[in-house]
Short mmCIF file of N, CA and C in Angstrom, two decimals:
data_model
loop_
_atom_site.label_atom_id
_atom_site.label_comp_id
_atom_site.label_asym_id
_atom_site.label_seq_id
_atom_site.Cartn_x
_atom_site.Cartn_y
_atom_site.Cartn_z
N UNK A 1 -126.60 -174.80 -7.63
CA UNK A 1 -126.14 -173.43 -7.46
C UNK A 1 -125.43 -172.93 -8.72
N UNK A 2 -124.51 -173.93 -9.26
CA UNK A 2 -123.55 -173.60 -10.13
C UNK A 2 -124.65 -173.10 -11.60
N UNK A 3 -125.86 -173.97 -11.86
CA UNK A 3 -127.00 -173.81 -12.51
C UNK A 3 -127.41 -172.71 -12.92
N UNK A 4 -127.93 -172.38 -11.41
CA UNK A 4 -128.61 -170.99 -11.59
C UNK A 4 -127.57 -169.60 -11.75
N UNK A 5 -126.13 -169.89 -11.41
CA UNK A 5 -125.57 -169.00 -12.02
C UNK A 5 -125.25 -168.87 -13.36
N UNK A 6 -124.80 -169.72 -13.94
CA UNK A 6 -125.14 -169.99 -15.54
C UNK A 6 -126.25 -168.55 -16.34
N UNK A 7 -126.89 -169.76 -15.51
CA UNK A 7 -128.31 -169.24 -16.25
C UNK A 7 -128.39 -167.19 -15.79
N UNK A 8 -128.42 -167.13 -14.97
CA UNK A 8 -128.13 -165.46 -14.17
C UNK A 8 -126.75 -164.87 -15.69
N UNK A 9 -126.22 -165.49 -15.34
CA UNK A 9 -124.77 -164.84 -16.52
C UNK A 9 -125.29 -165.29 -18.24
N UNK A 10 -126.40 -165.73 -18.21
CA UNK A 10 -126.60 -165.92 -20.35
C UNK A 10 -127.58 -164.69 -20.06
N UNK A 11 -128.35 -164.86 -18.53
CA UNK A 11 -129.48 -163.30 -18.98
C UNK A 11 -129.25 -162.03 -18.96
N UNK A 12 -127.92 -161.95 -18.10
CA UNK A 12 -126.74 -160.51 -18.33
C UNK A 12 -126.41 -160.20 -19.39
N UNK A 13 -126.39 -161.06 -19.89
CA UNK A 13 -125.06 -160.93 -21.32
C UNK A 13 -126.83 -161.35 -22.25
N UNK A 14 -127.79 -161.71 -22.61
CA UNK A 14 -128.20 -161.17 -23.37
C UNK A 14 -128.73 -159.93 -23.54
N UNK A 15 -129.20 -159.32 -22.44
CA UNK A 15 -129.94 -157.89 -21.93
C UNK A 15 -128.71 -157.19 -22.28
N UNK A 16 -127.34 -157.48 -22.39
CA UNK A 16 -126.17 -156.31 -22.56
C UNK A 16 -126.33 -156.14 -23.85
N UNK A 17 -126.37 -156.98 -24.38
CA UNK A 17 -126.06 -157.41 -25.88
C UNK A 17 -127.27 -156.20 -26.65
N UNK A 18 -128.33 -156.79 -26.07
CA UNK A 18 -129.48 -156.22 -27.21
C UNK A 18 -129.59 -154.91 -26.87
N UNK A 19 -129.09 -154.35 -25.17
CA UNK A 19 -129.57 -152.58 -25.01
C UNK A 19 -128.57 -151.88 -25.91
N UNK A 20 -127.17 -152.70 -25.94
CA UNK A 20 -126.12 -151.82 -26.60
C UNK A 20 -126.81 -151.97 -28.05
N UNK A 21 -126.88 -152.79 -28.98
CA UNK A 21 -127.16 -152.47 -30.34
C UNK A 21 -128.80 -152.19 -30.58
N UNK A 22 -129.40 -151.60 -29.68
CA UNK A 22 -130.41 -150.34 -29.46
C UNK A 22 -129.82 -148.90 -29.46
N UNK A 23 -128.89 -149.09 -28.59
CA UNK A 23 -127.72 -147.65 -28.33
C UNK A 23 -127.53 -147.42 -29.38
N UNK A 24 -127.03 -148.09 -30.46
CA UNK A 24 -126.50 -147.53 -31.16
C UNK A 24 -127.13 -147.17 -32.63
N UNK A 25 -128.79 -147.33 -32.93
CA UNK A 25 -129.33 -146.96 -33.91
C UNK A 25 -130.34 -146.23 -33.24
N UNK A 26 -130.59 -145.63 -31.90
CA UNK A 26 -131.41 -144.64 -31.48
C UNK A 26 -131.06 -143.25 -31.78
N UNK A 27 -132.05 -142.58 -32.74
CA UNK A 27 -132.22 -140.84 -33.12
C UNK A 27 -132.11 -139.93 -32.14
N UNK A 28 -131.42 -139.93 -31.24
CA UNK A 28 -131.21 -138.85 -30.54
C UNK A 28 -129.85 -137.69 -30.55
N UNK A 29 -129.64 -136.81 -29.28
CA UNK A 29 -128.12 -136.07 -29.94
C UNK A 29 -127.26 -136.84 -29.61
N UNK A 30 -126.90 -137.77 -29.37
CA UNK A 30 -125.45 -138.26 -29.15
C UNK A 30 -124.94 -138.89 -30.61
N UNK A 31 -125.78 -138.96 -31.37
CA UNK A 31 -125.37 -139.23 -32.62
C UNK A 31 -125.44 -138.31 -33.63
N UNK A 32 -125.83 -136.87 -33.38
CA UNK A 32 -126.40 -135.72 -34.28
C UNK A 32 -124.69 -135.77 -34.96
N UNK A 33 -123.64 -135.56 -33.89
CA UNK A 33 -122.55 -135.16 -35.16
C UNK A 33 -121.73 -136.05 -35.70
N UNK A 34 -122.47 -137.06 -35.84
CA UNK A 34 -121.84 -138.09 -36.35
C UNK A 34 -122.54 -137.99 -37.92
N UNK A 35 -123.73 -137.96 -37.75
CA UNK A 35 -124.83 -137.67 -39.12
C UNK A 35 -124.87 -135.85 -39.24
N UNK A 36 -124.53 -135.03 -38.99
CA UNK A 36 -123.93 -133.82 -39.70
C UNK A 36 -122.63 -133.92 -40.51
N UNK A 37 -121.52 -135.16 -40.13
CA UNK A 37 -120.55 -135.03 -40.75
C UNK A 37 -120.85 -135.52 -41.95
N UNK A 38 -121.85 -136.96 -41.64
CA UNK A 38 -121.85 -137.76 -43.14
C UNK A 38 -122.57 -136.85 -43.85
N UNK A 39 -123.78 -135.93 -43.42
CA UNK A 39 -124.85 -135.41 -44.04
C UNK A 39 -123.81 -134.59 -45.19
N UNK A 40 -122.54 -133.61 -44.61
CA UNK A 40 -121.88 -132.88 -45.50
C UNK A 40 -121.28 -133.68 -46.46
N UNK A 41 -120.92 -134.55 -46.16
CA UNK A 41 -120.65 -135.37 -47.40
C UNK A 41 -121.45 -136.12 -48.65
N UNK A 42 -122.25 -135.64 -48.32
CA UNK A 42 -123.88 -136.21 -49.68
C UNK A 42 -123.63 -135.06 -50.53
N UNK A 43 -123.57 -135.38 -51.51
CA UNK A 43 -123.99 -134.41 -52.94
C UNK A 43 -125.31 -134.01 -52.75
N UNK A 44 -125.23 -133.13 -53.37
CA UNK A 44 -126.73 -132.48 -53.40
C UNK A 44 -128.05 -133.58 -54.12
N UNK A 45 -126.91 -133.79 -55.44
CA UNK A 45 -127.62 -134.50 -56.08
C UNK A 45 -127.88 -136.25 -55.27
N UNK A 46 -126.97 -136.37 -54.28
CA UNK A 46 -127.68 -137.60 -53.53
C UNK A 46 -128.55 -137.54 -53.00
N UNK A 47 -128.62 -136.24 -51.82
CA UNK A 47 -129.37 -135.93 -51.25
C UNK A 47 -130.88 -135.74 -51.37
N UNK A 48 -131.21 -135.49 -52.85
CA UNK A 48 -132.58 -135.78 -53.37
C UNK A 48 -133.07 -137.13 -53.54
N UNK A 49 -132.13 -138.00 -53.65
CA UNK A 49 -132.76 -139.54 -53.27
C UNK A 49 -133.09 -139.62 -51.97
N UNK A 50 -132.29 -139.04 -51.18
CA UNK A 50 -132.73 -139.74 -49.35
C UNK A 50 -134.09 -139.48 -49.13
N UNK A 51 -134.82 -141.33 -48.51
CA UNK A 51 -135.97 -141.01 -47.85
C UNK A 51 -136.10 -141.03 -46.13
N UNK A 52 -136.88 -140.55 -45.90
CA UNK A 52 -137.17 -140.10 -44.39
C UNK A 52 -136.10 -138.98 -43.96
N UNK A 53 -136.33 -138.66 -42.81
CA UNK A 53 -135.25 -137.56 -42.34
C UNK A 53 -133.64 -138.15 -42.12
N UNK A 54 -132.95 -137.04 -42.71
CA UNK A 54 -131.37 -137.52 -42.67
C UNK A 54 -131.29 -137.26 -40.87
N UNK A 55 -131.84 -136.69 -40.64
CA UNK A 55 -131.54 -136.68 -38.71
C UNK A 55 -131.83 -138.02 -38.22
N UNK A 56 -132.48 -138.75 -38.56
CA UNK A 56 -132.56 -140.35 -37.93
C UNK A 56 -131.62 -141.03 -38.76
N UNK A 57 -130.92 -141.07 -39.49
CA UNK A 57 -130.74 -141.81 -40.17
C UNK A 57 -129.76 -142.71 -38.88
N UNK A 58 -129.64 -144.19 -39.51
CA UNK A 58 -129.03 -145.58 -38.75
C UNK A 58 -127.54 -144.87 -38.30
N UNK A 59 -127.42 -145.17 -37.10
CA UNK A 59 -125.61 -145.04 -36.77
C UNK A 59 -125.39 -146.13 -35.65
N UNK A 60 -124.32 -146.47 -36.31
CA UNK A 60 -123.88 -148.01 -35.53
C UNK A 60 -122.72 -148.33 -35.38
N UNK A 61 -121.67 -148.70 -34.15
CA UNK A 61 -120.80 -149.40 -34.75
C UNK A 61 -120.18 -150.06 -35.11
N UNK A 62 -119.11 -150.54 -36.10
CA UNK A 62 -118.71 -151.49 -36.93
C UNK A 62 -117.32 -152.13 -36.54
N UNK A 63 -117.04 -152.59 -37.43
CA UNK A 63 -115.21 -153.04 -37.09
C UNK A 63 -114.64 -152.44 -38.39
N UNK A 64 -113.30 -152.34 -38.01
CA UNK A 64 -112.44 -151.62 -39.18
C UNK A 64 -112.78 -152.41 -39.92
N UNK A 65 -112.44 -153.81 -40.43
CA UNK A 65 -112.14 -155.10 -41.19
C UNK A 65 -113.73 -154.83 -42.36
N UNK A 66 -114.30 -154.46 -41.79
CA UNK A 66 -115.74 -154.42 -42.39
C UNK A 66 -116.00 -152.90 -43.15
N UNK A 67 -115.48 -151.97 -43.30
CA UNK A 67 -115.52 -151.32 -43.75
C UNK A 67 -114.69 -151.34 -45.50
N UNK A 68 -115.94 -151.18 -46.54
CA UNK A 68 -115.58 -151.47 -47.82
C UNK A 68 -114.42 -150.55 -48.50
N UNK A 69 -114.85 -149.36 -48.54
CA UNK A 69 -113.61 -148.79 -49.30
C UNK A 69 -113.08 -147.78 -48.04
N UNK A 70 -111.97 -148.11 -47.75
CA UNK A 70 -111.57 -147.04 -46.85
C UNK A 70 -110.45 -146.02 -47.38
N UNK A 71 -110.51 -144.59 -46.88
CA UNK A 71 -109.76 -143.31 -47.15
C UNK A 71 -108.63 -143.53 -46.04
N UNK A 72 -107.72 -144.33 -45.08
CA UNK A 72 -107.00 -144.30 -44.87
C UNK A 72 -106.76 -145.67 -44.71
N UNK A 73 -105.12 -145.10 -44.06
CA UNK A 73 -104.44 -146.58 -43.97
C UNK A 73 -104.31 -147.33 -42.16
N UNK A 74 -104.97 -145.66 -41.59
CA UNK A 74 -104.63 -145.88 -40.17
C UNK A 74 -105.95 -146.35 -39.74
N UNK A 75 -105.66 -147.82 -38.67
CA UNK A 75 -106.60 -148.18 -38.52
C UNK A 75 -107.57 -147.21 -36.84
N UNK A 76 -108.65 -146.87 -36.64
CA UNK A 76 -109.63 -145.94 -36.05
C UNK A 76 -109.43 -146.97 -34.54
N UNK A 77 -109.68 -146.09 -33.52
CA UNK A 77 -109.85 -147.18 -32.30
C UNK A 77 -111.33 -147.81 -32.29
N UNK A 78 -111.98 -147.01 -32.75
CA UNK A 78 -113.66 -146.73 -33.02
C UNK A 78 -114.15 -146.39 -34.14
N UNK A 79 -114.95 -146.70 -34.70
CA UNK A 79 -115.67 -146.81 -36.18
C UNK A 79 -116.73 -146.90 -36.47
N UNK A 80 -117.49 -145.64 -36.33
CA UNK A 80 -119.33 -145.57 -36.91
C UNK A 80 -119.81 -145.55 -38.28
N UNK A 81 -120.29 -146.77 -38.51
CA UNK A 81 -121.25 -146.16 -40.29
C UNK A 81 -122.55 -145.66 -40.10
N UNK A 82 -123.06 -144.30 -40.48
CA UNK A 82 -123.99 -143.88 -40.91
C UNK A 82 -124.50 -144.20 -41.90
N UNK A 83 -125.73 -144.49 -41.64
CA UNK A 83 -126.12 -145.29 -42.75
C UNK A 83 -127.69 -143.75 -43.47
N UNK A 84 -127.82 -143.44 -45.13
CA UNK A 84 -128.83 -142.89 -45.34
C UNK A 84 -129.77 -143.83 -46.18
N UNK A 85 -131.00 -143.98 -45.96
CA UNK A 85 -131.75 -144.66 -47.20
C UNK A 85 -132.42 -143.54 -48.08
N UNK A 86 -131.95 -144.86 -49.50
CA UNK A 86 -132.41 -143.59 -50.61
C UNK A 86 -133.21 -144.43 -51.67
N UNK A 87 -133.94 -143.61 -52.40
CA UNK A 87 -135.06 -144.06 -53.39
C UNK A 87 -134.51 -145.86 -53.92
N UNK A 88 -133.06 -145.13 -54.34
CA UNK A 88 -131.87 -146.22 -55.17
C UNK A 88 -131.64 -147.13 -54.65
N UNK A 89 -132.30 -147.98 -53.11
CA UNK A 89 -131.66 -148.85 -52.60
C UNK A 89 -131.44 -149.73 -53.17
N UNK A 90 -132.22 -150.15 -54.06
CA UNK A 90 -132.91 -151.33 -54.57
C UNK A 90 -131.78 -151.89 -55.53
N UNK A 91 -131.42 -150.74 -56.35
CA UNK A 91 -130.70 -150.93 -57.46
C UNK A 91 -129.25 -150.31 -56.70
N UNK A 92 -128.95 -149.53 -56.52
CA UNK A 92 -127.29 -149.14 -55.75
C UNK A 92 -127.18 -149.52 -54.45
N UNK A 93 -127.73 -149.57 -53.43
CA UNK A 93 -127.62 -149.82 -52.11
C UNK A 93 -127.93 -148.29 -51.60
N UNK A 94 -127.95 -148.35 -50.13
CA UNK A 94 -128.11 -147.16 -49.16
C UNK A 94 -126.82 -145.91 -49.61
N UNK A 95 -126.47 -145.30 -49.11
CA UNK A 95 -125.63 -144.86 -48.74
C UNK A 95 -124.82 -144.71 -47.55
N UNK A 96 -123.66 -145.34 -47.65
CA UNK A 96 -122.63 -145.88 -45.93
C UNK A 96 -121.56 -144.94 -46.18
N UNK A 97 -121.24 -143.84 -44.77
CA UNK A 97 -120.17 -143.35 -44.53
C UNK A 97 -119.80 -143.92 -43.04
N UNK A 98 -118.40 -144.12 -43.11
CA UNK A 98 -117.98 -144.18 -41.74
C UNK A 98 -116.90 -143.31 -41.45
N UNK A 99 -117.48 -143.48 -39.73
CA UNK A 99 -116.48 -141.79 -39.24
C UNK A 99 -115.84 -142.87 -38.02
N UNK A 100 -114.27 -142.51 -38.36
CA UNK A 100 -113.91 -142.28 -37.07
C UNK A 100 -113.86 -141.38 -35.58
N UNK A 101 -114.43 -142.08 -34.52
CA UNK A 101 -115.19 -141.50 -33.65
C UNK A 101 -114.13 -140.83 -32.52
N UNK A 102 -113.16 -140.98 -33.06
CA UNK A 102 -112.32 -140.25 -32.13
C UNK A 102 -111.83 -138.72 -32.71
N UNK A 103 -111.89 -138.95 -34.10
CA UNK A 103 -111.31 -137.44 -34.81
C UNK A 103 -112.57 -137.08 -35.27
N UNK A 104 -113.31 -137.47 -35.52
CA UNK A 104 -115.07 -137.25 -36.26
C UNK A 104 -114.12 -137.03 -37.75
N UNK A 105 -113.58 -137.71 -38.40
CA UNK A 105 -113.23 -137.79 -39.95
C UNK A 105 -113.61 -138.76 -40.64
N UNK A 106 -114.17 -138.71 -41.96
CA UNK A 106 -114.52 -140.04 -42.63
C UNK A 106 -113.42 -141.02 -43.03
N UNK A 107 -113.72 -141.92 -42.56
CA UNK A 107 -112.51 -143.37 -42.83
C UNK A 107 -113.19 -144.09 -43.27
N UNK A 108 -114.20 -144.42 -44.18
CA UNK A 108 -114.52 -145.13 -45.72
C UNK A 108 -116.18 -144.88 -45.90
N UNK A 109 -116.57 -145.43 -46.84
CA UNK A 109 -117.69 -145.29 -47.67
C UNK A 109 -117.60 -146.86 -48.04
N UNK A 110 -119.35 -147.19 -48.39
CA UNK A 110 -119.74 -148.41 -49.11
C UNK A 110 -119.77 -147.98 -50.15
N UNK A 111 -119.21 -149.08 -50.96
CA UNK A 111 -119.44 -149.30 -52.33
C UNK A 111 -120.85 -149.06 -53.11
N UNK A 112 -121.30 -148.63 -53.17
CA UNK A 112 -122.84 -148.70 -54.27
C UNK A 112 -122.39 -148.64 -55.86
N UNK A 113 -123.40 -150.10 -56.02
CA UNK A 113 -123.26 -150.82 -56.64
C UNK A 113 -123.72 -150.12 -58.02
#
């Protein structure tokens, strides 16, 4: 008995696991203003590197601790990086903003290299 519950509780918890980090890189609106905020923050001149549509672009979220350069000191309860891909990956990396999801304000950027 004790067995088959086991086993019942690893197939919960993997099916949780994988729908949530589906949730959270699916193109739909629950993520539109999360990628309007980062979108305003691209230079123009970045913005001509991005490939595919900036409306899909990756949104996921992260932990404070993991976020490279951050614009504050207060740590977010919640923390999305938008992620854009651009021509430059290769040689600078993507482009990473993260928003805190409670004020929708940017609380850091990746480094490109």
């Amino acid at each position: 008995m004790s067995k088959h519950l086991t086993i019942i509780i690893l197939l919960l918890f993997t099916v949780s696991c994988s729908s949530r980090q589906q949730e959270n890189v699916t193109p739909n609106d629950e993520w539109m203003p999360l990628r309007t905020i980062a979108w305003d923050q691209v230079s123009e001149e970045e913005k001509k590197t991005i490939t595919g549509d900036w409306k899909k672009a990756e949104v996921k979220e992260v932990n404070w601790k993991d976020v490279p350069m951050k614009t504050t000191t207060v740590e977010p309860e919640r923390v999305f990086k938008v992620t854009f891909k651009t021509k430059n990956d290769g040689m600078v990396g993507p482009i990473g903003i993260y928003i805190d999801f409670t004020t929708k304000k940017i609380v850091g950027y990746d480094a490109r290299k």
